[in-house]
Coordinates of C-alpha atoms and ligand atoms in Angstrom, one line a residue:
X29 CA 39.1 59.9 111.6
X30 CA 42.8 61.0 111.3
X31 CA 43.5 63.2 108.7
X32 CA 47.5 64.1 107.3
X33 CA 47.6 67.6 106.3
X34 CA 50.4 69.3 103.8
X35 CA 51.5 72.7 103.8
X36 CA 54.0 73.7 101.3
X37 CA 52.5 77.4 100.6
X38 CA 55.2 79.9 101.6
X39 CA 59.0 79.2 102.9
X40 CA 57.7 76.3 105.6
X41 CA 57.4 72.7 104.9
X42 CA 54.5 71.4 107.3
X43 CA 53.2 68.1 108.3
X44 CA 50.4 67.2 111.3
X45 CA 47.8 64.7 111.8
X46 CA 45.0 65.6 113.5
X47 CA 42.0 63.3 114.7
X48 CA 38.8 64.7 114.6
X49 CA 39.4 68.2 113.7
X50 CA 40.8 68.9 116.8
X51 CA 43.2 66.4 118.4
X52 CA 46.7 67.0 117.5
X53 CA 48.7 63.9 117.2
X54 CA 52.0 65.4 116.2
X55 CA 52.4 68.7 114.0
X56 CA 56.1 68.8 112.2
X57 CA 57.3 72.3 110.6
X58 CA 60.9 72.3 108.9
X59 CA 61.4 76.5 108.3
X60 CA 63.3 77.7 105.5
X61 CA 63.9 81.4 107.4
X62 CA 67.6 80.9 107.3
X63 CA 67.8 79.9 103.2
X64 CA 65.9 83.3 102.3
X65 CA 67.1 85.4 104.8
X66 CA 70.0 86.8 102.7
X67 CA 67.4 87.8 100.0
X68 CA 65.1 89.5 102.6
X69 CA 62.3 87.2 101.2
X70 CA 60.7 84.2 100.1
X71 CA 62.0 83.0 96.7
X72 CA 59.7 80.9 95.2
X73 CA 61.8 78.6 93.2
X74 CA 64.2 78.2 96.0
X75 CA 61.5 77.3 98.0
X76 CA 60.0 75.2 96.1
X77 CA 63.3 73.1 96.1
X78 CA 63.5 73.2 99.7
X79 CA 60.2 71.7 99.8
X80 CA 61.4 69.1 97.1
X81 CA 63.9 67.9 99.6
X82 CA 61.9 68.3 103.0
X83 CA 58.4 67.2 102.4
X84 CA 59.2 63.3 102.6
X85 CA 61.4 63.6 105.9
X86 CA 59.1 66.1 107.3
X87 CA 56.1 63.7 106.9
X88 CA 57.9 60.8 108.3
X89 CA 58.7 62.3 111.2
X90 CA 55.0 63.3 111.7
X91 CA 53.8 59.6 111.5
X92 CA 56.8 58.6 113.7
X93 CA 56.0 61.2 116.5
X94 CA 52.2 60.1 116.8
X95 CA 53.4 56.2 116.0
X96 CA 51.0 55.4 113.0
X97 CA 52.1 54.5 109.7
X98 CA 50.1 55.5 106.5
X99 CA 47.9 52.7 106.6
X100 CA 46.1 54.0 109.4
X101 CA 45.6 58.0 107.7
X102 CA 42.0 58.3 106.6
X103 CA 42.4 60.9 104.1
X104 CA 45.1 63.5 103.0
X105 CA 44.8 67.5 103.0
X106 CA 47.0 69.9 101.1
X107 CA 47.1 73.5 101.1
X108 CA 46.5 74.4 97.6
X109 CA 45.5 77.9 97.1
X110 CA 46.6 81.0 97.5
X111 CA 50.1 80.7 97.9
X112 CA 53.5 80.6 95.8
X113 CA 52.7 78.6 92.5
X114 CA 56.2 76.7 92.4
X115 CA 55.7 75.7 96.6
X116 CA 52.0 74.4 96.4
X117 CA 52.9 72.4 93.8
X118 CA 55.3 69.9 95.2
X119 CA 53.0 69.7 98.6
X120 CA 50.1 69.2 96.2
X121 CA 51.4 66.8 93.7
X122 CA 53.1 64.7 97.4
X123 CA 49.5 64.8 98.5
X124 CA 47.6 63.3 95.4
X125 CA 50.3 60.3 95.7
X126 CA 49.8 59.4 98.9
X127 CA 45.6 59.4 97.9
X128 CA 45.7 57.7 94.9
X129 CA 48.6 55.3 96.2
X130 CA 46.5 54.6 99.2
X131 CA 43.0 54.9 97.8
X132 CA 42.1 57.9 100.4
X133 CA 40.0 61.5 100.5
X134 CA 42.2 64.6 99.5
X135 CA 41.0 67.9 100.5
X136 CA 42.5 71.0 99.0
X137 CA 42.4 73.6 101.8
X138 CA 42.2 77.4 101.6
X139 CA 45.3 78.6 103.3
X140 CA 43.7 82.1 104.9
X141 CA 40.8 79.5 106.0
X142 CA 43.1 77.5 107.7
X143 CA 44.6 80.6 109.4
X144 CA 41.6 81.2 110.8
X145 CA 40.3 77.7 111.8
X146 CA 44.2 77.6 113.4
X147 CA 42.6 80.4 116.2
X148 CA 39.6 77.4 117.0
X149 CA 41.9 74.3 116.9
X150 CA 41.4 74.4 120.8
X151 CA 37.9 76.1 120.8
X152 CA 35.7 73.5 119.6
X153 CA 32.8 74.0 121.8
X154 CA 33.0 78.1 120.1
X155 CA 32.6 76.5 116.9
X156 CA 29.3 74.4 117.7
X157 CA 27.9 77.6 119.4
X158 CA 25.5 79.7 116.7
X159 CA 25.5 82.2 119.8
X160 CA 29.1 82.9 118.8
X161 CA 28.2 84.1 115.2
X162 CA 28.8 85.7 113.5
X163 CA 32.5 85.7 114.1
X164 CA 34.7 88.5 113.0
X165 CA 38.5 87.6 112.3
X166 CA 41.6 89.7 111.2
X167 CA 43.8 87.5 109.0
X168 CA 47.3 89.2 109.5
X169 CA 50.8 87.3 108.0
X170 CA 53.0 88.1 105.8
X171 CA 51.0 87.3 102.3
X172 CA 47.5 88.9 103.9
X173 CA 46.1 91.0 105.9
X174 CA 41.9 91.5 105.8
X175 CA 38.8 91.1 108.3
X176 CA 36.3 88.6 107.2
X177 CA 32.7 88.2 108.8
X178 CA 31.3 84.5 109.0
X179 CA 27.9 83.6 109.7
X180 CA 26.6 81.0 111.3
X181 CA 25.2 79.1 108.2
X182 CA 29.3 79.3 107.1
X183 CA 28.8 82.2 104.0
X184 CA 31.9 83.9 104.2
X185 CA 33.0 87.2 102.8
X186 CA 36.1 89.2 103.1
X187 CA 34.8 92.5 104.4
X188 CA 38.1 94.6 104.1
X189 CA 42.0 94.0 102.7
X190 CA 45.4 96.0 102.6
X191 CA 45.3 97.8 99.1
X192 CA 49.2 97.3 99.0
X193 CA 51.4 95.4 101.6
X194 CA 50.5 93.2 104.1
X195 CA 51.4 94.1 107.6
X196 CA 53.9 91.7 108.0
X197 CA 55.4 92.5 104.8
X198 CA 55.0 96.1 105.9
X199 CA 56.8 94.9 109.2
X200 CA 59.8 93.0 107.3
X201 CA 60.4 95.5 104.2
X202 CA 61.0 98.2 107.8
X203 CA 63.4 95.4 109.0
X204 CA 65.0 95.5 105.4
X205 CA 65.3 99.3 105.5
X206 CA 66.8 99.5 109.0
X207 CA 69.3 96.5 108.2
X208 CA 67.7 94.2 111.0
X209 CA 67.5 90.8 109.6
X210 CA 64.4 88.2 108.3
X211 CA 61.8 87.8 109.1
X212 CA 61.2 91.4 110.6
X213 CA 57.9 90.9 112.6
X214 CA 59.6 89.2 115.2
X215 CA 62.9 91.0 115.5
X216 CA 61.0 94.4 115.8
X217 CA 58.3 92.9 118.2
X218 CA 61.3 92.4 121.0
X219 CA 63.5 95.6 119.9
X220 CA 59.9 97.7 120.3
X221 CA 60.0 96.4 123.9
X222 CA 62.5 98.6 124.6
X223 CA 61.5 101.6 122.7
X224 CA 59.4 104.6 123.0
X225 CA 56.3 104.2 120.7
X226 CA 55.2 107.5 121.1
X227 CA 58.9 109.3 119.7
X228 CA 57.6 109.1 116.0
X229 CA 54.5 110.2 114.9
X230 CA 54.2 107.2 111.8
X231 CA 51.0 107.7 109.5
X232 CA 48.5 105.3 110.2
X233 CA 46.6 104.4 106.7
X234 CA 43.3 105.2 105.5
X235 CA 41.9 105.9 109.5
X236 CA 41.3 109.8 108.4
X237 CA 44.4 110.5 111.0
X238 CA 46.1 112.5 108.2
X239 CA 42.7 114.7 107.7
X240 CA 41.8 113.0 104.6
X241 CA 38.7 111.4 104.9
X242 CA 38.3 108.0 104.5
X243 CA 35.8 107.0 101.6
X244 CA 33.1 104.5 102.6
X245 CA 34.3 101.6 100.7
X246 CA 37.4 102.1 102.6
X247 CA 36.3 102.1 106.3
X248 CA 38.1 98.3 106.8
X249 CA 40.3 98.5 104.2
X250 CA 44.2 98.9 104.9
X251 CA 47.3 100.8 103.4
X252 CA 50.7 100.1 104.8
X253 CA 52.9 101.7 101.8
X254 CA 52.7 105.3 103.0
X255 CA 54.1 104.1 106.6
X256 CA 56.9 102.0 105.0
X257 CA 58.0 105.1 102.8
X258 CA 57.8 107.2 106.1
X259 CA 60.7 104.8 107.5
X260 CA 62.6 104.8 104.4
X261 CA 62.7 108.9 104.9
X262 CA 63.0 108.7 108.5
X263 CA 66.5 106.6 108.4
X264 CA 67.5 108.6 104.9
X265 CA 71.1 109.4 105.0
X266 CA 71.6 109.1 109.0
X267 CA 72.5 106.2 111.2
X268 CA 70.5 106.1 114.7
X269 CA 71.8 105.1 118.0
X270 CA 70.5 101.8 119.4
X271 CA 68.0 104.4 121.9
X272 CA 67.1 106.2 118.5
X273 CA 66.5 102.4 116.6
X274 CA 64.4 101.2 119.6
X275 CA 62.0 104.6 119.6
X276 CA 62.3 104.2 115.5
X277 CA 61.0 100.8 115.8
X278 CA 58.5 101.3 118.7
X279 CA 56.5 103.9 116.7
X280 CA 56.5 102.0 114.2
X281 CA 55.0 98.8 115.0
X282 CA 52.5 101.0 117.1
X283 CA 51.5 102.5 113.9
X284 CA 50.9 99.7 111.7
X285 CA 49.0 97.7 115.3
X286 CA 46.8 100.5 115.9
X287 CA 45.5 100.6 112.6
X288 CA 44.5 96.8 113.0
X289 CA 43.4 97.2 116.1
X290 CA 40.7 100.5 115.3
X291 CA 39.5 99.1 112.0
X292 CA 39.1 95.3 114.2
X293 CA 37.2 97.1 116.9
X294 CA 34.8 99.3 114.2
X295 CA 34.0 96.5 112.3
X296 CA 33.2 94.0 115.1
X297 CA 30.6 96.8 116.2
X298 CA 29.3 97.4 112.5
X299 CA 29.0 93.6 112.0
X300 CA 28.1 93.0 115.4
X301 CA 30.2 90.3 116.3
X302 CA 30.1 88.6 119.7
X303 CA 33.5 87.0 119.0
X304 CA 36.9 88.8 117.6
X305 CA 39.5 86.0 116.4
X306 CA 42.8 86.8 115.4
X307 CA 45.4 84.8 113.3
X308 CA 48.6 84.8 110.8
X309 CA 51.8 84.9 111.4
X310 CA 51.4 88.8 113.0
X311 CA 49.1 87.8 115.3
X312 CA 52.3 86.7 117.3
X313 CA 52.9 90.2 117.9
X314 CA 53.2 90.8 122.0
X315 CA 51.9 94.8 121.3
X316 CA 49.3 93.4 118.9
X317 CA 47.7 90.6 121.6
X318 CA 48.0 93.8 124.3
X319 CA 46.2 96.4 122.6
X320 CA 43.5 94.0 121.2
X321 CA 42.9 92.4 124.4
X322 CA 42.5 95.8 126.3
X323 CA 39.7 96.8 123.1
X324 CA 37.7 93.9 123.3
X325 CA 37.0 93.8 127.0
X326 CA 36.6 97.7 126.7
X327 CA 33.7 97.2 123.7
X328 CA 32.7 93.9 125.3
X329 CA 33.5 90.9 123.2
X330 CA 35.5 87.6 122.9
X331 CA 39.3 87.6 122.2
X332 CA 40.1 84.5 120.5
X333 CA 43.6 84.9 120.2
X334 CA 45.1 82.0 117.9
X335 CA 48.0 80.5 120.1
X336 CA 51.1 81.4 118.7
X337 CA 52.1 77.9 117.5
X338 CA 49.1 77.6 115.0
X339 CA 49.8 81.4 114.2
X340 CA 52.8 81.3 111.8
X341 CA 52.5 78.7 109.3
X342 CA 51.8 75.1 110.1
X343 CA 49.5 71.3 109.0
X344 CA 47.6 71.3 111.8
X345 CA 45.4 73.9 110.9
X346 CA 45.3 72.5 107.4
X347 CA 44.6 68.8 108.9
X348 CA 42.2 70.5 111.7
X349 CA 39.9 72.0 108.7
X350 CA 40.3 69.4 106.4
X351 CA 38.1 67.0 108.8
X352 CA 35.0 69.7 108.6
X353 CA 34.6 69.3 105.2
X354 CA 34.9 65.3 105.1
X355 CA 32.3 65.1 107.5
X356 CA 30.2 67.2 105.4
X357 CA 31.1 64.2 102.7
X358 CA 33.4 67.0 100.6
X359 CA 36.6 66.1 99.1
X360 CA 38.3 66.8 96.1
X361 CA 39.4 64.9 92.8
X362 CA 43.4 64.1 92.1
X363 CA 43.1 67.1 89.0
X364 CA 42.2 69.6 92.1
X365 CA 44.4 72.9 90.3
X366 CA 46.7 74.6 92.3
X367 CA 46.0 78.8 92.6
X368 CA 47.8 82.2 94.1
X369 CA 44.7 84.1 94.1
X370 CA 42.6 84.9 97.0
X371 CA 38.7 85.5 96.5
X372 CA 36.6 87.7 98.4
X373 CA 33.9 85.3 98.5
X374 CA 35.2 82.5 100.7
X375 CA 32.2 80.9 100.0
X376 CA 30.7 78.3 102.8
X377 CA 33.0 77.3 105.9
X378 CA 32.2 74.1 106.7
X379 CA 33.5 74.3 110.4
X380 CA 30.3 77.2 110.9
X381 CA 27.7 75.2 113.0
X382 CA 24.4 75.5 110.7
X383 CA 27.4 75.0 107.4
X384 CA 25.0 73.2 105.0
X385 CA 26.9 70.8 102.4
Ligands
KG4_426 O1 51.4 83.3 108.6 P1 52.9 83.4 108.3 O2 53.8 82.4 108.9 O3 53.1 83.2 106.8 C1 52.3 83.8 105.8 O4 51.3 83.1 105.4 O5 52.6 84.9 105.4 O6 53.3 84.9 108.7 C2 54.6 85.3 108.5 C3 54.6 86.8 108.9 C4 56.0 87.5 108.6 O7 55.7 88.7 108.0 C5 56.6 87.7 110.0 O8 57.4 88.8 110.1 C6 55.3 87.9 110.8 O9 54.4 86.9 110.3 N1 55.5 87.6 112.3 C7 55.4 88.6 113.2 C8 55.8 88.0 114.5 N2 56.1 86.7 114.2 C9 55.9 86.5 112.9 N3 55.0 89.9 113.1 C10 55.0 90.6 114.3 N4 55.4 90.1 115.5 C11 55.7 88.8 115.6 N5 56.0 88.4 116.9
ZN427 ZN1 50.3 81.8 106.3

């Protein structure tokens, strides 16, 4: 079964097919980085226009690279929640043409789901494993950051979240302060490489580092405002050197990865987890793959690092997902709403092996 999946959440317009749930046929993404650069971040309206004028070329060229034509698309799967209300829309009302014109499934698809699914796009044999569950995964981008449990029957749940900013909206308003361009997470992933993470001691949130202790409810929870407002001060009224910038910058991606990296490693024991995935755009981050790595050999489980294309955002991972729920006989009806909030409840995944419909 070939499926066309949409994405239209954020700043990229997205187009893959994907047979099966795993084969990628050919995955399109047109960026808009360069339109909201000036504004240090994603305008919805702009976007949303940017989409407007994208979305048909971009899913043209996705039928041309794989050589099919819509005829030959068994159903059609759209991002359509959380995301920026003005963006989901056009992707979402493109998708419910092409399903009523062509009398085919549509499948609305959680974007943090398809994050996660993005980590497994090439790990289908984890997936049919119940050995492998539950399966702990940090969601880490720009819109979220949180750690979610899934069991093997597919319940879902959102275990902890950042209280404020995400990280890489932690990492890009830092990039803002210090004048460095958009998006920030990448930019200060190579600058860090030649800095000295230990030359700033930057607060790591809600870990107890500070000597406050961390209340229960808290333990896998994350704050990234205090650290952000720690740069602002750091950089207040002074210009560093390039060395100075580069130790600046090194401490303070090490802050913000460490936190993820402790609060991955304590839950995955509290949860008992044989398998740690990680994915978002964040999960790009070279310091970020290190450190995790070295923590889950050291505490003894599996890395599932989601490969760096199906990290940032992209259709395959919205295709990819959409297939799990068809074959559980689940699709959606052409009034399927649009939404920008996020539950904690994720409810069933259908890609969990013993997911009952
Ligand atoms: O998943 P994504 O493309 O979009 C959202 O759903 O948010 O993630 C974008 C985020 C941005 O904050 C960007 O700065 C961050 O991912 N990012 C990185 C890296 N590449 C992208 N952060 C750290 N290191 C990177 N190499
Ligand atoms: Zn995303």
């Amino acid at each position: 079964m070939i499926v066309l999946g949409i994405e239209s959440s954020c700043d990229e317009t997205a187009a893959a097919l994907v047979r099966d749930g795993h084969e990628v046929l050919a995955s399109t993404i047109s960026s808009q980085v360069q339109l909201h650069a000036g504004y240090g971040g994603v305008i919805p309206e702009l976007a949303a226009r940017e989409h407007l004028r994208n979305i048909s070329p971009v899913i043209d060229a996705t039928l041309e690279k794989a050589s099919l034509d819509l005829n030959q698309v068994d159903a059609v799967a759209v991002t359509s929640n959380p995301g920026l209300i003005p963006a989901l829309l056009v992707g979402n009302a493109y998708a419910k043409g092409i399903a009523a014109a062509k009398q085919i499934p549509l499948v609305g698809i959680n974007h943090f789901i398809a994050h996660i699914y993005g980590a497994f796009i090439d790990h289908a044999e984890l997936l049919a494993e119940a050995a492998c569950f539950p399966i702990l995964a940090l969601v880490v981008s720009g819109g979220h950051t949180a750690i979610v449990v899934i069991q093997a029957n597919g319940r879902a749940r959102i275990v902890g979240s950042t209280l404020d900013d995400a990280a890489g909206e932690a990492l890009d308003k830092a990039a803002k302060i210090l004048g460095l361009g958009y998006p920030g997470g990448p930019i200060i992933d190579r600058i860090a490489k030649t800095g000295n993470a230990g030359a700033h001691d930057f607060p790591r949130g809600l870990t107890g580092a500070a000597g406050k202790a961390v209340k229960p409810e808290h333990r896998f929870d994350f704050s990234f405002s205090g650290v952000k407002t720690a740069m602002l001060y750091a950089v207040k009224d002074r210009s560093p050197s390039n060395q100075e910038l580069a130790d600046l910058v090194a401490s303070y991606q090490a802050a913000v990865m460490d936190v993820l990296v402790s609060k991955t490693s304590d839950a995955a024991r509290h949860f008992n987890t044989p398998v740690i995935c990680v994915c978002g755009g964040v999960a790009c981050n070279s310091y970020l793959r290190e450190k995790l790595s070295e923590e889950a050999a050291r505490i003894g489980r599996q890395l599932v690092l989601a490969p760096p294309k199906y990290c940032t955002d992209n259709a395959a991972m919205v295709a990819g997902l959409a297939w799990h729920y068809l074959r559980h006989q689940l699709s959606d009806d052409l009034d399927m709403p649009t939404s920008a909030r996020l539950n904690h409840d994720l409810g069933i995944i259908p890609f969990a092996p013993q997911a009952k419909r």
